[in-house]
């Protein structure tokens, strides 16, 4: 079945530095890739997403890149701030039986050190 | 926009009792709602998918008679954990998708502790 690998599992960066989280998916039919930020005790919040017909998307300090051939997609956070500290999840999905089901990665715990 | 609420935010119950969790889309009509379970320091695991007015579709290994899902309207879905046991203690999160069917918006989650 579909599998999504996410690395690293933990990441510590100094405030102001960049953070990169990488995901690899197995199902070549996947065509939608959202990223979520989850703070402790809360539900995941969508921070950015990308569709398979686009190679890169940027929203202020956050960017996502997609390499369909290699089945890789990555989250880039620049100028990190302490409030960026959270767990980040990638997901891969495709239309199947009337819905888009997500396969989530295992998560990356990001710590931004002040 | 795209706000999803859950109620209650946390619940403690005795073993053998049933617990109902509500999930509401506040500012959009949710064609599909999803229920996830998340154990500490783990990823989200999809339990079931439901469309308004239809029976829920459960993932492999999820007992449909134990986790009853009702999607009565385009803005409300409920998850009832029947005869709860300590191993059902977890963080339950719902999500909803609307017209942009590929995007899921998540609720804040419900923490269930079964004693």
JSON list of C-alpha atoms in Angstrom, two decimals:
[
{"chain": "A", "resi": 1, "resn": "UNK", "atom": "CA", "xyz": [0.00, 0.00, 0.00]},
{"chain": "A", "resi": 2, "resn": "UNK", "atom": "CA", "xyz": [0.88, 3.67, -0.02]},
{"chain": "A", "resi": 3, "resn": "UNK", "atom": "CA", "xyz": [3.68, 4.68, 2.32]},
{"chain": "A", "resi": 4, "resn": "UNK", "atom": "CA", "xyz": [5.08, 8.08, 3.22]},
{"chain": "A", "resi": 5, "resn": "UNK", "atom": "CA", "xyz": [8.48, 8.38, 4.83]},
{"chain": "A", "resi": 6, "resn": "UNK", "atom": "CA", "xyz": [9.44, 11.58, 6.62]},
{"chain": "A", "resi": 7, "resn": "UNK", "atom": "CA", "xyz": [12.86, 12.77, 7.78]},
{"chain": "A", "resi": 8, "resn": "UNK", "atom": "CA", "xyz": [14.25, 13.84, 10.11]},
{"chain": "A", "resi": 9, "resn": "UNK", "atom": "CA", "xyz": [12.18, 12.79, 13.09]},
{"chain": "A", "resi": 10, "resn": "UNK", "atom": "CA", "xyz": [13.60, 15.64, 15.16]},
{"chain": "A", "resi": 11, "resn": "UNK", "atom": "CA", "xyz": [15.26, 18.86, 14.08]},
{"chain": "A", "resi": 12, "resn": "UNK", "atom": "CA", "xyz": [16.81, 21.61, 16.16]},
{"chain": "A", "resi": 13, "resn": "UNK", "atom": "CA", "xyz": [17.82, 24.90, 14.58]},
{"chain": "A", "resi": 14, "resn": "UNK", "atom": "CA", "xyz": [18.94, 28.27, 15.84]},
{"chain": "A", "resi": 15, "resn": "UNK", "atom": "CA", "xyz": [16.49, 31.11, 15.53]},
{"chain": "A", "resi": 16, "resn": "UNK", "atom": "CA", "xyz": [16.88, 32.76, 12.15]},
{"chain": "A", "resi": 17, "resn": "UNK", "atom": "CA", "xyz": [18.27, 29.66, 10.45]},
{"chain": "A", "resi": 18, "resn": "UNK", "atom": "CA", "xyz": [16.40, 27.60, 7.87]},
{"chain": "A", "resi": 19, "resn": "UNK", "atom": "CA", "xyz": [14.73, 24.24, 8.43]},
{"chain": "A", "resi": 20, "resn": "UNK", "atom": "CA", "xyz": [14.11, 21.58, 5.80]},
{"chain": "A", "resi": 21, "resn": "UNK", "atom": "CA", "xyz": [11.89, 18.53, 6.20]},
{"chain": "A", "resi": 22, "resn": "UNK", "atom": "CA", "xyz": [11.75, 15.86, 3.53]},
{"chain": "A", "resi": 23, "resn": "UNK", "atom": "CA", "xyz": [9.11, 13.31, 2.58]},
{"chain": "A", "resi": 24, "resn": "UNK", "atom": "CA", "xyz": [9.07, 10.44, 0.12]},
{"chain": "A", "resi": 25, "resn": "UNK", "atom": "CA", "xyz": [5.93, 8.72, -1.12]},
{"chain": "A", "resi": 26, "resn": "UNK", "atom": "CA", "xyz": [5.44, 5.43, -2.88]},
{"chain": "A", "resi": 27, "resn": "UNK", "atom": "CA", "xyz": [2.17, 5.77, -4.83]},
{"chain": "A", "resi": 28, "resn": "UNK", "atom": "CA", "xyz": [2.88, 7.44, -8.18]},
{"chain": "A", "resi": 29, "resn": "UNK", "atom": "CA", "xyz": [-0.84, 8.28, -8.47]},
{"chain": "A", "resi": 30, "resn": "UNK", "atom": "CA", "xyz": [-0.63, 10.65, -5.49]},
{"chain": "A", "resi": 31, "resn": "UNK", "atom": "CA", "xyz": [-1.34, 14.15, -6.71]},
{"chain": "A", "resi": 32, "resn": "UNK", "atom": "CA", "xyz": [-1.94, 16.34, -3.66]},
{"chain": "A", "resi": 33, "resn": "UNK", "atom": "CA", "xyz": [0.58, 17.00, -0.90]},
{"chain": "A", "resi": 34, "resn": "UNK", "atom": "CA", "xyz": [-0.39, 19.09, 2.16]},
{"chain": "A", "resi": 35, "resn": "UNK", "atom": "CA", "xyz": [1.79, 20.02, 5.11]},
{"chain": "A", "resi": 36, "resn": "UNK", "atom": "CA", "xyz": [0.40, 20.42, 8.61]},
{"chain": "A", "resi": 37, "resn": "UNK", "atom": "CA", "xyz": [1.75, 21.99, 11.78]},
{"chain": "A", "resi": 38, "resn": "UNK", "atom": "CA", "xyz": [0.61, 20.51, 15.07]},
{"chain": "A", "resi": 39, "resn": "UNK", "atom": "CA", "xyz": [1.24, 22.23, 18.37]},
{"chain": "A", "resi": 40, "resn": "UNK", "atom": "CA", "xyz": [1.10, 20.29, 21.60]},
{"chain": "A", "resi": 41, "resn": "UNK", "atom": "CA", "xyz": [-2.43, 19.23, 22.49]},
{"chain": "A", "resi": 42, "resn": "UNK", "atom": "CA", "xyz": [-3.98, 20.76, 19.39]},
{"chain": "A", "resi": 43, "resn": "UNK", "atom": "CA", "xyz": [-5.25, 19.62, 16.02]},
{"chain": "A", "resi": 44, "resn": "UNK", "atom": "CA", "xyz": [-3.10, 19.89, 12.88]},
{"chain": "A", "resi": 45, "resn": "UNK", "atom": "CA", "xyz": [-3.20, 23.18, 10.98]},
{"chain": "A", "resi": 46, "resn": "UNK", "atom": "CA", "xyz": [-2.70, 23.35, 7.24]},
{"chain": "A", "resi": 47, "resn": "UNK", "atom": "CA", "xyz": [0.30, 25.54, 6.48]},
{"chain": "A", "resi": 48, "resn": "UNK", "atom": "CA", "xyz": [0.89, 24.94, 2.79]},
{"chain": "A", "resi": 49, "resn": "UNK", "atom": "CA", "xyz": [-0.01, 22.46, 0.07]},
{"chain": "A", "resi": 50, "resn": "UNK", "atom": "CA", "xyz": [1.07, 21.61, -3.45]},
{"chain": "A", "resi": 51, "resn": "UNK", "atom": "CA", "xyz": [-0.54, 19.82, -6.34]},
{"chain": "A", "resi": 52, "resn": "UNK", "atom": "CA", "xyz": [1.29, 17.50, -8.70]},
{"chain": "A", "resi": 53, "resn": "UNK", "atom": "CA", "xyz": [1.15, 19.90, -11.64]},
{"chain": "A", "resi": 54, "resn": "UNK", "atom": "CA", "xyz": [3.32, 22.41, -9.74]},
{"chain": "A", "resi": 55, "resn": "UNK", "atom": "CA", "xyz": [6.98, 22.07, -8.80]},
{"chain": "A", "resi": 56, "resn": "UNK", "atom": "CA", "xyz": [7.25, 24.73, -6.14]},
{"chain": "A", "resi": 57, "resn": "UNK", "atom": "CA", "xyz": [5.01, 26.93, -4.04]},
{"chain": "A", "resi": 58, "resn": "UNK", "atom": "CA", "xyz": [5.91, 29.69, -1.61]},
{"chain": "A", "resi": 59, "resn": "UNK", "atom": "CA", "xyz": [4.01, 31.55, 1.08]},
{"chain": "A", "resi": 60, "resn": "UNK", "atom": "CA", "xyz": [6.13, 34.12, 2.93]},
{"chain": "A", "resi": 61, "resn": "UNK", "atom": "CA", "xyz": [8.70, 32.15, 4.98]},
{"chain": "A", "resi": 62, "resn": "UNK", "atom": "CA", "xyz": [7.35, 28.75, 3.97]},
{"chain": "A", "resi": 63, "resn": "UNK", "atom": "CA", "xyz": [7.94, 26.94, 0.70]},
{"chain": "A", "resi": 64, "resn": "UNK", "atom": "CA", "xyz": [7.27, 23.46, -0.60]},
{"chain": "A", "resi": 65, "resn": "UNK", "atom": "CA", "xyz": [9.01, 21.73, -3.50]},
{"chain": "A", "resi": 66, "resn": "UNK", "atom": "CA", "xyz": [7.87, 18.62, -5.33]},
{"chain": "A", "resi": 67, "resn": "UNK", "atom": "CA", "xyz": [9.89, 16.23, -7.47]},
{"chain": "A", "resi": 68, "resn": "UNK", "atom": "CA", "xyz": [7.35, 13.89, -9.07]},
{"chain": "A", "resi": 69, "resn": "UNK", "atom": "CA", "xyz": [9.97, 11.77, -10.79]},
{"chain": "A", "resi": 70, "resn": "UNK", "atom": "CA", "xyz": [11.77, 11.02, -7.56]},
{"chain": "A", "resi": 71, "resn": "UNK", "atom": "CA", "xyz": [8.53, 11.05, -5.51]},
{"chain": "A", "resi": 72, "resn": "UNK", "atom": "CA", "xyz": [10.03, 13.53, -3.09]},
{"chain": "A", "resi": 73, "resn": "UNK", "atom": "CA", "xyz": [8.56, 16.66, -1.59]},
{"chain": "A", "resi": 74, "resn": "UNK", "atom": "CA", "xyz": [10.08, 18.99, 0.97]},
{"chain": "A", "resi": 75, "resn": "UNK", "atom": "CA", "xyz": [9.07, 21.77, 3.35]},
{"chain": "A", "resi": 76, "resn": "UNK", "atom": "CA", "xyz": [11.39, 24.74, 3.69]},
{"chain": "A", "resi": 77, "resn": "UNK", "atom": "CA", "xyz": [11.04, 27.25, 6.53]},
{"chain": "A", "resi": 78, "resn": "UNK", "atom": "CA", "xyz": [13.31, 30.28, 6.38]},
{"chain": "A", "resi": 79, "resn": "UNK", "atom": "CA", "xyz": [14.15, 32.76, 9.13]},
{"chain": "A", "resi": 80, "resn": "UNK", "atom": "CA", "xyz": [12.81, 30.41, 11.77]},
{"chain": "A", "resi": 81, "resn": "UNK", "atom": "CA", "xyz": [11.23, 31.81, 14.91]},
{"chain": "A", "resi": 82, "resn": "UNK", "atom": "CA", "xyz": [10.55, 30.19, 18.29]},
{"chain": "A", "resi": 83, "resn": "UNK", "atom": "CA", "xyz": [6.84, 30.04, 17.46]},
{"chain": "A", "resi": 84, "resn": "UNK", "atom": "CA", "xyz": [7.68, 27.73, 14.56]},
{"chain": "A", "resi": 85, "resn": "UNK", "atom": "CA", "xyz": [8.49, 25.04, 17.13]},
{"chain": "A", "resi": 86, "resn": "UNK", "atom": "CA", "xyz": [5.94, 22.25, 16.67]},
{"chain": "A", "resi": 87, "resn": "UNK", "atom": "CA", "xyz": [5.48, 18.86, 15.03]},
{"chain": "A", "resi": 88, "resn": "UNK", "atom": "CA", "xyz": [5.17, 18.98, 11.26]},
{"chain": "A", "resi": 89, "resn": "UNK", "atom": "CA", "xyz": [3.41, 16.29, 9.22]},
{"chain": "A", "resi": 90, "resn": "UNK", "atom": "CA", "xyz": [3.51, 15.76, 5.49]},
{"chain": "A", "resi": 91, "resn": "UNK", "atom": "CA", "xyz": [0.81, 13.81, 3.68]},
{"chain": "A", "resi": 92, "resn": "UNK", "atom": "CA", "xyz": [0.24, 12.36, 0.24]},
{"chain": "A", "resi": 93, "resn": "UNK", "atom": "CA", "xyz": [-3.18, 11.76, -1.25]},
{"chain": "A", "resi": 94, "resn": "UNK", "atom": "CA", "xyz": [-5.09, 10.95, -4.41]},
{"chain": "A", "resi": 95, "resn": "UNK", "atom": "CA", "xyz": [-8.69, 10.65, -5.46]},
{"chain": "A", "resi": 96, "resn": "UNK", "atom": "CA", "xyz": [-9.94, 7.17, -4.59]},
{"chain": "A", "resi": 97, "resn": "UNK", "atom": "CA", "xyz": [-13.47, 5.83, -4.29]},
{"chain": "A", "resi": 98, "resn": "UNK", "atom": "CA", "xyz": [-15.05, 9.24, -4.05]},
{"chain": "A", "resi": 99, "resn": "UNK", "atom": "CA", "xyz": [-12.68, 10.89, -1.61]},
{"chain": "A", "resi": 100, "resn": "UNK", "atom": "CA", "xyz": [-9.14, 12.09, -1.01]},
{"chain": "A", "resi": 101, "resn": "UNK", "atom": "CA", "xyz": [-7.60, 9.97, 1.74]},
{"chain": "A", "resi": 102, "resn": "UNK", "atom": "CA", "xyz": [-4.38, 11.12, 3.33]},
{"chain": "A", "resi": 103, "resn": "UNK", "atom": "CA", "xyz": [-1.38, 8.98, 4.10]},
{"chain": "A", "resi": 104, "resn": "UNK", "atom": "CA", "xyz": [0.59, 10.87, 6.72]},
{"chain": "A", "resi": 105, "resn": "UNK", "atom": "CA", "xyz": [4.30, 10.84, 7.34]},
{"chain": "A", "resi": 106, "resn": "UNK", "atom": "CA", "xyz": [5.60, 10.01, 10.79]},
{"chain": "A", "resi": 107, "resn": "UNK", "atom": "CA", "xyz": [6.15, 13.62, 11.77]},
{"chain": "A", "resi": 108, "resn": "UNK", "atom": "CA", "xyz": [9.11, 15.90, 12.48]},
{"chain": "A", "resi": 109, "resn": "UNK", "atom": "CA", "xyz": [9.52, 17.61, 15.82]},
{"chain": "A", "resi": 110, "resn": "UNK", "atom": "CA", "xyz": [11.06, 21.01, 15.11]},
{"chain": "A", "resi": 111, "resn": "UNK", "atom": "CA", "xyz": [12.70, 22.99, 17.89]},
{"chain": "A", "resi": 112, "resn": "UNK", "atom": "CA", "xyz": [13.78, 26.54, 17.22]},
{"chain": "A", "resi": 113, "resn": "UNK", "atom": "CA", "xyz": [16.31, 27.64, 19.78]},
{"chain": "A", "resi": 114, "resn": "UNK", "atom": "CA", "xyz": [16.25, 31.29, 20.78]},
{"chain": "B", "resi": 1, "resn": "UNK", "atom": "CA", "xyz": [-12.60, 30.48, 7.00]},
{"chain": "B", "resi": 2, "resn": "UNK", "atom": "CA", "xyz": [-12.62, 26.67, 7.08]},
{"chain": "B", "resi": 3, "resn": "UNK", "atom": "CA", "xyz": [-13.04, 26.27, 10.83]},
{"chain": "B", "resi": 4, "resn": "UNK", "atom": "CA", "xyz": [-13.78, 22.91, 12.38]},
{"chain": "B", "resi": 5, "resn": "UNK", "atom": "CA", "xyz": [-14.77, 22.52, 16.02]},
{"chain": "B", "resi": 6, "resn": "UNK", "atom": "CA", "xyz": [-14.92, 19.50, 18.29]},
{"chain": "B", "resi": 7, "resn": "UNK", "atom": "CA", "xyz": [-16.77, 18.93, 21.51]},
{"chain": "B", "resi": 8, "resn": "UNK", "atom": "CA", "xyz": [-15.81, 18.04, 24.14]},
{"chain": "B", "resi": 9, "resn": "UNK", "atom": "CA", "xyz": [-12.14, 18.96, 24.14]},
{"chain": "B", "resi": 10, "resn": "UNK", "atom": "CA", "xyz": [-11.44, 16.34, 26.76]},
{"chain": "B", "resi": 11, "resn": "UNK", "atom": "CA", "xyz": [-13.41, 13.65, 28.53]},
{"chain": "B", "resi": 12, "resn": "UNK", "atom": "CA", "xyz": [-12.77, 11.18, 31.32]},
{"chain": "B", "resi": 13, "resn": "UNK", "atom": "CA", "xyz": [-15.04, 8.20, 31.63]},
{"chain": "B", "resi": 14, "resn": "UNK", "atom": "CA", "xyz": [-15.28, 4.87, 33.38]},
{"chain": "B", "resi": 15, "resn": "UNK", "atom": "CA", "xyz": [-14.56, 1.63, 31.61]},
{"chain": "B", "resi": 16, "resn": "UNK", "atom": "CA", "xyz": [-17.69, 0.20, 29.97]},
{"chain": "B", "resi": 17, "resn": "UNK", "atom": "CA", "xyz": [-19.42, 3.51, 29.34]},
{"chain": "B", "resi": 18, "resn": "UNK", "atom": "CA", "xyz": [-20.00, 5.16, 25.96]},
{"chain": "B", "resi": 19, "resn": "UNK", "atom": "CA", "xyz": [-18.67, 8.53, 24.90]},
{"chain": "B", "resi": 20, "resn": "UNK", "atom": "CA", "xyz": [-19.90, 10.75, 22.08]},
{"chain": "B", "resi": 21, "resn": "UNK", "atom": "CA", "xyz": [-17.66, 13.27, 20.32]},
{"chain": "B", "resi": 22, "resn": "UNK", "atom": "CA", "xyz": [-19.08, 15.93, 18.02]},
{"chain": "B", "resi": 23, "resn": "UNK", "atom": "CA", "xyz": [-17.35, 17.45, 15.01]},
{"chain": "B", "resi": 24, "resn": "UNK", "atom": "CA", "xyz": [-18.76, 20.53, 13.33]},
{"chain": "B", "resi": 25, "resn": "UNK", "atom": "CA", "xyz": [-17.72, 22.55, 10.30]},
{"chain": "B", "resi": 26, "resn": "UNK", "atom": "CA", "xyz": [-18.55, 26.11, 11.34]},
{"chain": "B", "resi": 27, "resn": "UNK", "atom": "CA", "xyz": [-18.30, 28.12, 8.15]},
{"chain": "B", "resi": 28, "resn": "UNK", "atom": "CA", "xyz": [-18.53, 25.65, 5.30]},
{"chain": "B", "resi": 29, "resn": "UNK", "atom": "CA", "xyz": [-20.47, 22.60, 4.24]},
{"chain": "B", "resi": 30, "resn": "UNK", "atom": "CA", "xyz": [-18.44, 19.45, 4.69]},
{"chain": "B", "resi": 31, "resn": "UNK", "atom": "CA", "xyz": [-19.08, 16.93, 1.97]},
{"chain": "B", "resi": 32, "resn": "UNK", "atom": "CA", "xyz": [-16.78, 14.48, 3.70]},
{"chain": "B", "resi": 33, "resn": "UNK", "atom": "CA", "xyz": [-15.63, 14.13, 7.29]},
{"chain": "B", "resi": 34, "resn": "UNK", "atom": "CA", "xyz": [-12.81, 12.00, 8.59]},
{"chain": "B", "resi": 35, "resn": "UNK", "atom": "CA", "xyz": [-12.03, 10.60, 12.03]},
{"chain": "B", "resi": 36, "resn": "UNK", "atom": "CA", "xyz": [-8.45, 10.01, 13.15]},
{"chain": "B", "resi": 37, "resn": "UNK", "atom": "CA", "xyz": [-6.83, 8.65, 16.27]},
{"chain": "B", "resi": 38, "resn": "UNK", "atom": "CA", "xyz": [-3.43, 9.77, 17.47]},
{"chain": "B", "resi": 39, "resn": "UNK", "atom": "CA", "xyz": [-1.38, 8.13, 20.21]},
{"chain": "B", "resi": 40, "resn": "UNK", "atom": "CA", "xyz": [1.35, 10.11, 22.02]},
{"chain": "B", "resi": 41, "resn": "UNK", "atom": "CA", "xyz": [4.26, 11.07, 19.80]},
{"chain": "B", "resi": 42, "resn": "UNK", "atom": "CA", "xyz": [2.79, 9.22, 16.84]},
{"chain": "B", "resi": 43, "resn": "UNK", "atom": "CA", "xyz": [1.24, 10.15, 13.55]},
{"chain": "B", "resi": 44, "resn": "UNK", "atom": "CA", "xyz": [-2.43, 10.39, 12.73]},
{"chain": "B", "resi": 45, "resn": "UNK", "atom": "CA", "xyz": [-4.19, 7.14, 11.91]},
{"chain": "B", "resi": 46, "resn": "UNK", "atom": "CA", "xyz": [-7.36, 7.30, 9.83]},
{"chain": "B", "resi": 47, "resn": "UNK", "atom": "CA", "xyz": [-10.22, 5.43, 11.45]},
{"chain": "B", "resi": 48, "resn": "UNK", "atom": "CA", "xyz": [-13.09, 6.13, 9.07]},
{"chain": "B", "resi": 49, "resn": "UNK", "atom": "CA", "xyz": [-14.47, 8.35, 6.35]},
{"chain": "B", "resi": 50, "resn": "UNK", "atom": "CA", "xyz": [-18.04, 9.52, 6.21]},
{"chain": "B", "resi": 51, "resn": "UNK", "atom": "CA", "xyz": [-20.20, 11.35, 3.71]},
{"chain": "B", "resi": 52, "resn": "UNK", "atom": "CA", "xyz": [-23.38, 13.13, 4.70]},
{"chain": "B", "resi": 53, "resn": "UNK", "atom": "CA", "xyz": [-26.31, 10.75, 4.71]},
{"chain": "B", "resi": 54, "resn": "UNK", "atom": "CA", "xyz": [-24.22, 7.67, 3.99]},
{"chain": "B", "resi": 55, "resn": "UNK", "atom": "CA", "xyz": [-22.72, 4.92, 6.08]},
{"chain": "B", "resi": 56, "resn": "UNK", "atom": "CA", "xyz": [-19.16, 5.48, 7.15]},
{"chain": "B", "resi": 57, "resn": "UNK", "atom": "CA", "xyz": [-16.30, 3.59, 5.53]},
{"chain": "B", "resi": 58, "resn": "UNK", "atom": "CA", "xyz": [-13.98, 2.14, 8.15]},
{"chain": "B", "resi": 59, "resn": "UNK", "atom": "CA", "xyz": [-10.29, 1.44, 7.76]},
{"chain": "B", "resi": 60, "resn": "UNK", "atom": "CA", "xyz": [-9.00, -2.07, 8.15]},
{"chain": "B", "resi": 61, "resn": "UNK", "atom": "CA", "xyz": [-8.75, -3.08, 11.78]},
{"chain": "B", "resi": 62, "resn": "UNK", "atom": "CA", "xyz": [-11.21, -0.49, 13.07]},
{"chain": "B", "resi": 63, "resn": "UNK", "atom": "CA", "xyz": [-14.29, -2.05, 14.69]},
{"chain": "B", "resi": 64, "resn": "UNK", "atom": "CA", "xyz": [-17.36, -0.37, 13.25]},
{"chain": "B", "resi": 65, "resn": "UNK", "atom": "CA", "xyz": [-19.57, -1.62, 16.09]},
{"chain": "B", "resi": 66, "resn": "UNK", "atom": "CA", "xyz": [-17.26, -0.06, 18.64]},
{"chain": "B", "resi": 67, "resn": "UNK", "atom": "CA", "xyz": [-16.70, 3.26, 16.90]},
{"chain": "B", "resi": 68, "resn": "UNK", "atom": "CA", "xyz": [-20.10, 4.40, 15.67]},
{"chain": "B", "resi": 69, "resn": "UNK", "atom": "CA", "xyz": [-20.06, 7.28, 13.23]},
{"chain": "B", "resi": 70, "resn": "UNK", "atom": "CA", "xyz": [-23.05, 9.35, 12.22]},
{"chain": "B", "resi": 71, "resn": "UNK", "atom": "CA", "xyz": [-22.87, 12.10, 9.61]},
{"chain": "B", "resi": 72, "resn": "UNK", "atom": "CA", "xyz": [-26.34, 13.52, 9.89]},
{"chain": "B", "resi": 73, "resn": "UNK", "atom": "CA", "xyz": [-25.82, 16.82, 8.13]},
{"chain": "B", "resi": 74, "resn": "UNK", "atom": "CA", "xyz": [-23.32, 18.72, 6.03]},
{"chain": "B", "resi": 75, "resn": "UNK", "atom": "CA", "xyz": [-21.95, 20.38, 9.15]},
{"chain": "B", "resi": 76, "resn": "UNK", "atom": "CA", "xyz": [-22.06, 17.69, 11.84]},
{"chain": "B", "resi": 77, "resn": "UNK", "atom": "CA", "xyz": [-20.51, 14.28, 12.35]},
{"chain": "B", "resi": 78, "resn": "UNK", "atom": "CA", "xyz": [-20.41, 12.33, 15.60]},
{"chain": "B", "resi": 79, "resn": "UNK", "atom": "CA", "xyz": [-18.15, 9.54, 16.81]},
{"chain": "B", "resi": 80, "resn": "UNK", "atom": "CA", "xyz": [-19.42, 7.35, 19.62]},
{"chain": "B", "resi": 81, "resn": "UNK", "atom": "CA", "xyz": [-16.96, 5.11, 21.39]},
{"chain": "B", "resi": 82, "resn": "UNK", "atom": "CA", "xyz": [-19.10, 2.32, 22.79]},
{"chain": "B", "resi": 83, "resn": "UNK", "atom": "CA", "xyz": [-18.16, 0.30, 25.87]},
{"chain": "B", "resi": 84, "resn": "UNK", "atom": "CA", "xyz": [-14.91, 2.20, 26.19]},
{"chain": "B", "resi": 85, "resn": "UNK", "atom": "CA", "xyz": [-11.87, 0.50, 27.69]},
{"chain": "B", "resi": 86, "resn": "UNK", "atom": "CA", "xyz": [-8.54, 1.93, 28.87]},
{"chain": "B", "resi": 87, "resn": "UNK", "atom": "CA", "xyz": [-6.89, 0.98, 25.56]},
{"chain": "B", "resi": 88, "resn": "UNK", "atom": "CA", "xyz": [-9.31, 3.34, 23.80]},
{"chain": "B", "resi": 89, "resn": "UNK", "atom": "CA", "xyz": [-7.68, 6.25, 25.60]},
{"chain": "B", "resi": 90, "resn": "UNK", "atom": "CA", "xyz": [-6.27, 8.47, 22.88]},
{"chain": "B", "resi": 91, "resn": "UNK", "atom": "CA", "xyz": [-6.49, 11.80, 21.09]},
{"chain": "B", "resi": 92, "resn": "UNK", "atom": "CA", "xyz": [-9.37, 11.74, 18.59]},
{"chain": "B", "resi": 93, "resn": "UNK", "atom": "CA", "xyz": [-9.30, 14.29, 15.79]},
{"chain": "B", "resi": 94, "resn": "UNK", "atom": "CA", "xyz": [-11.84, 14.94, 13.08]},
{"chain": "B", "resi": 95, "resn": "UNK", "atom": "CA", "xyz": [-11.33, 16.71, 9.79]},
{"chain": "B", "resi": 96, "resn": "UNK", "atom": "CA", "xyz": [-13.64, 17.97, 7.10]},
{"chain": "B", "resi": 97, "resn": "UNK", "atom": "CA", "xyz": [-13.37, 18.74, 3.43]},
{"chain": "B", "resi": 98, "resn": "UNK", "atom": "CA", "xyz": [-15.69, 20.95, 1.43]},
{"chain": "B", "resi": 99, "resn": "UNK", "atom": "CA", "xyz": [-15.76, 22.15, -2.15]},
{"chain": "B", "resi": 100, "resn": "UNK", "atom": "CA", "xyz": [-11.97, 21.94, -2.36]},
{"chain": "B", "resi": 101, "resn": "UNK", "atom": "CA", "xyz": [-12.31, 18.24, -1.78]},
{"chain": "B", "resi": 102, "resn": "UNK", "atom": "CA", "xyz": [-8.60, 17.48, -1.57]},
{"chain": "B", "resi": 103, "resn": "UNK", "atom": "CA", "xyz": [-8.04, 19.77, 1.42]},
{"chain": "B", "resi": 104, "resn": "UNK", "atom": "CA", "xyz": [-8.89, 18.60, 4.93]},
{"chain": "B", "resi": 105, "resn": "UNK", "atom": "CA", "xyz": [-9.36, 21.05, 7.79]},
{"chain": "B", "resi": 106, "resn": "UNK", "atom": "CA", "xyz": [-8.83, 19.59, 11.21]},
{"chain": "B", "resi": 107, "resn": "UNK", "atom": "CA", "xyz": [-10.61, 20.13, 14.46]},
{"chain": "B", "resi": 108, "resn": "UNK", "atom": "CA", "xyz": [-8.76, 20.82, 17.73]},
{"chain": "B", "resi": 109, "resn": "UNK", "atom": "CA", "xyz": [-9.07, 17.23, 18.90]},
{"chain": "B", "resi": 110, "resn": "UNK", "atom": "CA", "xyz": [-10.69, 15.46, 21.84]},
{"chain": "B", "resi": 111, "resn": "UNK", "atom": "CA", "xyz": [-8.59, 13.78, 24.48]},
{"chain": "B", "resi": 112, "resn": "UNK", "atom": "CA", "xyz": [-10.28, 10.68, 25.86]},
{"chain": "B", "resi": 113, "resn": "UNK", "atom": "CA", "xyz": [-9.15, 9.02, 29.07]},
{"chain": "B", "resi": 114, "resn": "UNK", "atom": "CA", "xyz": [-10.87, 5.80, 30.06]},
{"chain": "B", "resi": 115, "resn": "UNK", "atom": "CA", "xyz": [-10.34, 4.75, 33.66]}
]
